[in-house]
Short mmCIF file of C-alpha atoms and ligand atoms in Angstrom, two decimals:
data_model
loop_
_atom_site.label_atom_id
_atom_site.label_comp_id
_atom_site.label_asym_id
_atom_site.label_seq_id
_atom_site.Cartn_x
_atom_site.Cartn_y
_atom_site.Cartn_z
CA MET A 34 10.37 -19.55 -28.93
CA GLU A 35 9.86 -18.90 -25.23
CA PRO A 36 8.42 -15.86 -24.53
CA ASP A 37 11.34 -13.02 -23.11
CA LEU A 38 10.74 -12.74 -19.49
CA SER A 39 13.48 -10.33 -18.80
CA VAL A 40 12.69 -6.80 -17.49
CA GLY A 41 14.69 -3.66 -17.56
CA LEU A 42 14.50 -1.84 -14.52
CA ARG A 43 16.58 1.64 -14.04
CA ASN A 44 20.41 0.48 -13.89
CA TRP A 45 20.17 -3.12 -14.53
CA ARG A 46 18.18 -5.88 -16.33
CA LEU A 47 16.51 -8.80 -14.86
CA ALA A 48 16.75 -12.39 -16.42
CA SER A 49 13.14 -12.77 -14.87
CA PRO A 50 10.62 -10.33 -13.28
CA VAL A 51 10.19 -12.80 -10.42
CA ILE A 52 12.23 -12.31 -7.22
CA ALA A 53 12.56 -14.13 -3.91
CA ALA A 54 11.05 -11.72 -1.17
CA ALA A 55 13.52 -10.80 1.96
CA GLY A 56 12.81 -12.95 4.94
CA THR A 57 11.27 -15.81 3.26
CA PHE A 58 14.16 -17.61 1.29
CA GLY A 59 16.93 -17.21 3.76
CA PHE A 60 19.96 -16.29 1.98
CA GLY A 61 19.02 -18.68 -0.95
CA GLU A 62 21.35 -21.60 -0.19
CA GLU A 63 18.73 -24.16 0.54
CA TYR A 64 16.59 -23.43 -2.19
CA ALA A 65 19.81 -23.64 -4.57
CA GLU A 66 19.87 -27.38 -3.65
CA LEU A 67 16.19 -27.52 -5.22
CA TYR A 68 16.74 -25.65 -8.25
CA ASP A 69 18.94 -23.44 -10.47
CA LEU A 70 18.46 -20.06 -8.95
CA ALA A 71 19.52 -18.30 -12.32
CA ILE A 72 15.89 -18.56 -13.47
CA LEU A 73 15.06 -15.68 -10.87
CA GLY A 74 15.40 -12.10 -11.50
CA ALA A 75 17.25 -11.78 -7.90
CA VAL A 76 17.02 -13.13 -4.30
CA VAL A 77 16.70 -10.46 -1.31
CA THR A 78 18.36 -11.49 1.60
CA LYS A 79 16.42 -11.63 5.07
CA THR A 80 16.90 -8.38 6.65
CA LEU A 81 20.31 -7.53 8.29
CA THR A 82 20.80 -4.96 11.07
CA LEU A 83 23.90 -3.50 12.48
CA CYS A 84 24.00 -5.85 15.24
CA PRO A 85 23.06 -9.45 15.34
CA ARG A 86 19.59 -10.17 16.44
CA ALA A 87 17.77 -13.09 18.58
CA GLY A 88 14.47 -12.20 17.10
CA ASN A 89 11.30 -12.20 19.04
CA PRO A 90 9.98 -15.10 21.43
CA GLN A 91 8.07 -18.22 19.98
CA PRO A 92 5.22 -18.38 18.95
CA ARG A 93 6.70 -16.65 15.63
CA LEU A 94 4.15 -18.16 13.17
CA TRP A 95 0.27 -18.32 12.93
CA GLU A 96 -1.62 -19.64 10.27
CA THR A 97 -4.84 -17.83 9.37
CA PRO A 98 -7.57 -18.41 6.52
CA CYS A 99 -5.66 -17.69 3.11
CA GLY A 100 -2.60 -15.91 5.04
CA LEU A 101 0.04 -15.99 7.77
CA LEU A 102 0.89 -14.07 10.64
CA ASN A 103 4.51 -13.55 11.42
CA SER A 104 6.64 -12.07 14.13
CA ILE A 105 9.98 -13.10 13.49
CA GLY A 106 11.66 -9.75 14.96
CA LEU A 107 14.64 -9.62 12.32
CA GLU A 108 16.49 -12.48 13.69
CA ASN A 109 19.84 -12.28 11.64
CA PRO A 110 23.52 -12.77 12.48
CA GLY A 111 24.21 -8.76 11.58
CA ILE A 112 25.87 -7.02 8.84
CA ASP A 113 29.69 -7.56 9.33
CA ALA A 114 29.05 -11.16 10.16
CA PHE A 115 26.98 -11.45 6.97
CA CYS A 116 29.25 -9.90 4.71
CA GLN A 117 32.37 -11.64 5.87
CA GLU A 118 31.09 -15.38 6.35
CA ILE A 119 28.16 -15.66 4.21
CA LEU A 120 28.11 -13.05 1.25
CA PRO A 121 31.04 -14.49 -0.37
CA ARG A 122 29.38 -18.11 -0.33
CA VAL A 123 25.93 -16.45 -1.51
CA LEU A 124 27.46 -14.51 -4.70
CA ARG A 125 28.62 -17.96 -6.10
CA LEU A 126 24.91 -18.95 -6.17
CA GLY A 127 24.79 -17.63 -10.14
CA VAL A 128 21.80 -15.14 -9.23
CA PRO A 129 21.76 -11.28 -8.28
CA ILE A 130 21.88 -10.96 -4.48
CA VAL A 131 19.93 -7.89 -3.14
CA VAL A 132 20.83 -7.10 0.64
CA SER A 133 17.79 -6.15 2.95
CA VAL A 134 18.92 -3.68 5.72
CA PHE A 135 17.04 -2.60 8.73
CA GLY A 136 17.93 0.38 10.97
CA ASP A 137 16.47 2.25 14.01
CA ASP A 138 17.45 5.75 12.52
CA PRO A 139 18.58 7.29 9.15
CA GLU A 140 22.24 7.24 10.51
CA GLU A 141 22.25 3.47 10.93
CA TYR A 142 20.58 3.30 7.24
CA GLY A 143 23.63 5.14 6.35
CA GLU A 144 26.03 3.12 8.17
CA LEU A 145 24.73 0.06 6.81
CA ALA A 146 25.09 1.03 3.36
CA ARG A 147 28.51 1.90 3.75
CA ARG A 148 29.31 -1.79 4.82
CA ILE A 149 27.69 -3.45 1.64
CA PRO A 150 30.48 -4.13 -0.83
CA PRO A 151 29.76 -2.92 -4.40
CA ASN A 152 29.32 -6.71 -5.73
CA VAL A 153 25.98 -7.10 -4.58
CA ALA A 154 23.08 -6.17 -7.15
CA ALA A 155 21.13 -3.88 -5.07
CA LEU A 156 20.64 -2.33 -1.69
CA GLU A 157 16.77 -2.91 -0.18
CA LEU A 158 16.19 -0.64 2.53
CA ASN A 159 13.23 -2.61 4.89
CA LEU A 160 11.36 0.87 6.17
CA SER A 161 8.41 -1.12 6.91
CA CYS A 162 8.94 -4.12 9.39
CA PRO A 163 6.16 -4.45 11.65
CA ASN A 164 7.93 -6.83 14.17
CA VAL A 165 10.24 -4.57 15.91
CA PRO A 166 8.99 -4.38 19.53
CA GLY A 167 8.56 -0.49 20.34
CA LYS A 168 8.99 0.55 16.81
CA SER A 169 6.02 1.52 14.87
CA PRO A 170 6.31 0.12 11.05
CA VAL A 171 4.43 3.14 9.68
CA LEU A 172 7.15 6.07 8.97
CA ALA A 173 5.93 9.45 7.93
CA PRO A 174 6.90 10.53 4.52
CA THR A 175 9.70 12.92 6.03
CA GLU A 176 11.15 10.07 7.96
CA VAL A 177 11.25 7.91 4.76
CA ALA A 178 13.27 10.54 3.07
CA ALA A 179 15.91 11.13 5.70
CA ARG A 180 16.73 7.26 5.84
CA VAL A 181 16.49 6.98 1.92
CA ALA A 182 19.01 9.95 1.74
CA ALA A 183 21.06 8.44 4.22
CA ALA A 184 21.51 5.58 2.50
CA ARG A 185 22.19 7.37 -0.82
CA ALA A 186 24.78 9.38 0.41
CA SER A 187 26.72 6.13 1.22
CA TRP A 188 25.66 3.67 -1.53
CA SER A 189 25.76 4.49 -5.29
CA GLY A 190 24.55 1.24 -6.59
CA GLU A 191 21.09 0.10 -7.18
CA LEU A 192 18.71 1.10 -4.43
CA TRP A 193 15.27 -0.47 -3.45
CA VAL A 194 13.07 0.90 -0.95
CA LYS A 195 10.48 -1.39 0.75
CA ILE A 196 7.36 0.34 2.18
CA SER A 197 4.78 -0.28 4.70
CA PRO A 198 1.18 -0.63 3.24
CA GLU A 199 -0.25 1.41 6.00
CA GLY A 200 0.16 5.21 6.61
CA ASP A 201 0.80 7.44 3.97
CA TYR A 202 2.02 5.00 1.48
CA LEU A 203 1.93 7.07 -1.37
CA GLY A 204 3.72 9.97 0.34
CA SER A 205 6.17 7.59 1.42
CA ALA A 206 6.98 6.28 -1.68
CA LEU A 207 7.17 9.65 -3.29
CA ALA A 208 9.33 10.92 -0.54
CA ALA A 209 12.02 7.96 -1.46
CA GLN A 210 11.81 8.62 -5.08
CA ASP A 211 12.47 12.32 -4.55
CA ALA A 212 15.59 11.16 -2.12
CA GLY A 213 17.14 8.88 -4.62
CA ALA A 214 15.48 5.66 -4.67
CA ASP A 215 15.74 3.66 -7.70
CA ALA A 216 12.82 1.44 -7.38
CA ILE A 217 9.98 1.18 -4.76
CA VAL A 218 9.19 -2.42 -3.44
CA ALA A 219 5.59 -2.40 -2.42
CA VAL A 220 4.42 -4.13 -0.18
CA ASN A 221 5.55 -5.46 3.65
CA THR A 222 2.95 -7.20 5.41
CA PHE A 223 0.28 -5.62 6.74
CA ARG A 224 -0.22 -5.44 10.90
CA GLY A 225 -2.80 -7.93 12.26
CA MET A 226 -3.14 -10.26 15.37
CA ALA A 227 -4.47 -13.17 16.88
CA ILE A 228 -5.86 -13.95 20.22
CA ASP A 229 -5.23 -17.46 21.97
CA LEU A 230 -8.96 -18.23 23.49
CA GLU A 231 -7.07 -20.90 25.96
CA ARG A 232 -4.54 -18.28 27.37
CA ARG A 233 -7.33 -15.61 26.72
CA ALA A 234 -4.26 -13.59 25.52
CA PRO A 235 -2.68 -12.68 22.27
CA VAL A 236 -0.95 -14.98 20.25
CA PHE A 237 2.31 -12.98 20.00
CA ALA A 238 4.43 -11.46 22.71
CA ASN A 239 4.31 -8.36 20.80
CA VAL A 240 0.78 -8.48 20.11
CA MET A 241 1.08 -7.19 16.51
CA ALA A 242 2.64 -9.34 13.80
CA GLY A 243 2.62 -9.02 9.87
CA LEU A 244 -0.28 -10.65 7.52
CA SER A 245 1.10 -11.78 4.39
CA GLY A 246 -0.09 -14.56 1.97
CA PRO A 247 -2.94 -14.67 -0.58
CA ALA A 248 -5.39 -12.83 1.97
CA ILE A 249 -3.70 -9.59 1.16
CA LYS A 250 -3.45 -9.92 -2.58
CA PRO A 251 -6.17 -7.67 -3.38
CA LEU A 252 -4.67 -4.70 -1.26
CA SER A 253 -1.07 -5.07 -2.33
CA LEU A 254 -2.40 -5.21 -5.77
CA ARG A 255 -4.40 -2.08 -5.19
CA ILE A 256 -1.27 0.05 -3.69
CA VAL A 257 0.72 -1.06 -6.57
CA TYR A 258 -1.76 0.15 -9.13
CA GLU A 259 -2.19 3.34 -7.10
CA LEU A 260 1.77 3.62 -7.16
CA CYS A 261 2.16 3.13 -10.66
CA GLY A 262 0.00 6.04 -11.53
CA VAL A 263 1.90 8.76 -9.60
CA LEU A 264 5.74 7.45 -9.66
CA HIS A 265 8.11 7.89 -12.55
CA ILE A 266 10.68 5.03 -10.94
CA PRO A 267 9.87 1.32 -11.34
CA VAL A 268 7.43 -0.42 -8.70
CA ILE A 269 8.27 -3.86 -7.55
CA GLY A 270 4.92 -5.47 -6.51
CA CYS A 271 4.81 -7.69 -3.50
CA GLY A 272 1.93 -9.38 -1.23
CA GLY A 273 0.16 -12.73 -1.63
CA ILE A 274 1.37 -13.98 -5.09
CA THR A 275 1.33 -17.64 -5.25
CA SER A 276 0.52 -18.02 -9.00
CA GLY A 277 1.72 -17.01 -12.51
CA ARG A 278 -1.66 -15.40 -13.09
CA ASP A 279 -1.33 -13.77 -9.83
CA ALA A 280 2.25 -12.42 -10.90
CA LEU A 281 0.77 -11.15 -13.94
CA GLU A 282 -1.83 -9.23 -12.51
CA PHE A 283 0.72 -7.15 -10.80
CA ILE A 284 2.43 -6.72 -14.05
CA PHE A 285 -0.79 -5.54 -15.88
CA ALA A 286 -1.24 -3.12 -13.08
CA GLY A 287 1.83 -1.56 -13.91
CA ALA A 288 4.69 -3.46 -11.80
CA HIS A 289 8.20 -4.06 -13.43
CA ALA A 290 8.61 -6.90 -11.36
CA VAL A 291 7.26 -8.99 -8.35
CA GLN A 292 8.20 -10.52 -5.04
CA VAL A 293 7.15 -13.77 -3.73
CA GLY A 294 7.53 -14.69 -0.21
CA THR A 295 4.70 -16.93 1.51
CA ALA A 296 4.35 -19.15 -1.39
CA ASN A 297 7.80 -20.29 -0.58
CA PHE A 298 6.59 -21.76 2.49
CA LEU A 299 3.53 -23.17 1.02
CA HIS A 300 5.66 -25.15 -1.70
CA PRO A 301 9.52 -24.71 -2.08
CA LEU A 302 9.28 -25.08 -5.78
CA ALA A 303 7.06 -22.36 -6.00
CA LEU A 304 8.91 -19.69 -8.01
CA PRO A 305 9.78 -22.05 -10.81
CA ARG A 306 6.20 -22.90 -11.21
CA ILE A 307 4.95 -19.40 -11.07
CA ILE A 308 7.56 -18.40 -13.79
CA ARG A 309 6.40 -21.43 -15.89
CA GLU A 310 2.82 -20.41 -15.25
CA MET A 311 3.45 -16.97 -16.61
CA GLN A 312 5.40 -18.24 -19.67
CA GLU A 313 2.70 -20.58 -20.43
CA TYR A 314 0.32 -17.72 -20.24
CA LEU A 315 2.14 -15.31 -22.61
CA ARG A 316 2.69 -18.13 -25.13
CA SER A 317 -0.84 -18.94 -25.17
CA GLN A 318 -1.79 -15.19 -25.93
CA GLY A 319 1.06 -14.76 -28.50
CA ILE A 320 2.98 -12.25 -26.35
CA ARG A 321 6.97 -12.53 -27.29
CA ASN A 322 7.95 -10.13 -24.43
CA ILE A 323 6.46 -9.29 -21.04
CA GLU A 324 7.44 -5.73 -21.27
CA GLU A 325 4.62 -5.31 -24.11
CA VAL A 326 2.30 -5.95 -21.20
CA ARG A 327 3.27 -4.21 -18.35
CA GLY A 328 0.51 -1.67 -17.31
CA CYS A 329 -1.91 -3.11 -20.14
CA ALA A 330 -4.80 -2.97 -17.42
CA ARG A 331 -4.41 0.61 -16.34
CA LYS A 332 -7.47 2.98 -17.06
CA ARG A 333 -6.30 5.37 -20.01
C1 FMN B 542 8.28 -15.24 8.09
C2 FMN B 542 8.31 -14.09 7.48
C3 FMN B 542 9.27 -13.41 7.36
C4 FMN B 542 9.71 -12.14 6.76
N1 FMN B 542 11.02 -11.34 6.94
C5 FMN B 542 10.95 -10.40 6.26
C6 FMN B 542 12.08 -9.60 6.39
O1 FMN B 542 13.23 -10.06 6.99
N2 FMN B 542 12.50 -8.46 5.75
C7 FMN B 542 11.24 -8.11 5.02
O2 FMN B 542 11.20 -6.69 4.12
N3 FMN B 542 10.29 -8.71 4.88
C8 FMN B 542 9.99 -9.62 5.42
N4 FMN B 542 8.82 -10.25 5.36
C9 FMN B 542 7.95 -9.98 4.37
C10 FMN B 542 7.81 -10.32 3.00
O3 FMN B 542 9.12 -10.34 2.37
C11 FMN B 542 6.70 -9.91 2.21
O4 FMN B 542 6.84 -8.52 2.12
C12 FMN B 542 5.44 -10.11 2.69
O5 FMN B 542 5.46 -11.29 3.30
C13 FMN B 542 4.31 -9.95 1.49
O6 FMN B 542 4.39 -10.81 0.46
P1 FMN B 542 3.95 -12.42 0.59
O7 FMN B 542 2.49 -12.20 0.49
O8 FMN B 542 4.51 -13.07 -0.82
O9 FMN B 542 4.59 -13.21 1.41
C14 FMN B 542 8.72 -11.61 5.97
C15 FMN B 542 7.44 -12.24 5.53
C16 FMN B 542 7.26 -13.50 6.40
C17 FMN B 542 6.13 -14.31 5.98
#
């Protein structure tokens, strides 16, 4: 018998602990042509804002050893165009859809949450985008609490909060939990930069960009391990996962599920492979249910 990969979150059960991360999977439609998305726990949409955004100037991507710097700048069609034109199609893909949103202040998060129809599986608050000109990705815990509370007041469904790996991330996660989050997604990208020697200038117009990919995995794993020691709501690990063994490290550290981003760019079939590798490991160890091993690597 295949090992059971389903995992229970607070209010729903995911068919699989592997979730497509925001901004790296579009709205899922291109990937649905390659494989059956029902094998995933969920797809998180690219982040949506109240008004459409054109995003940052080129270049937007820069490869580093074992990593990727991006400065997309939240290019998106805006929440209303998404809800009217794209969401009805995406809801037919056969996988739970999590809508990611970003606002400039608590009121915008409240407004965005009000516009999301109740038939999406969850709302994910992006409180951590490093690529918005003039905005710091690092919020104080009080600012996190205000944004989560505003969204919570107008959204009664499952609410995920995606935090920055920088600043007081433990305080921010605790503040999000107290303000009504159902799960913490940890983490978004780390701020980094690159300099173009020919132009003698930063590669990115916004100078800083977000670092993702295998380079950040030990850092994001550390943060997930720490968060799982202090939170009582589920943690969804994210950052640098490219294999089933990577994903299992996060589960063993205490995460309920994982999100995978950059690996989708390295190979479009990365997610089915990661799920297969997790199953192979569990089968080889005689583990019938992934929930048996959640947190097994934590010091008691
Ligand atoms: C090109 C690119 C675009 C991204 N866009 C978003 C986004 O719109 N919203 C968001 O919350 N995170 C976004 N992220 C961050 C990822 O969802 C993820 O948190 C981060 O890349 C770390 O995971 P990874 O190493 O598996 O990619 C983006 C990452 C990349 C590489």
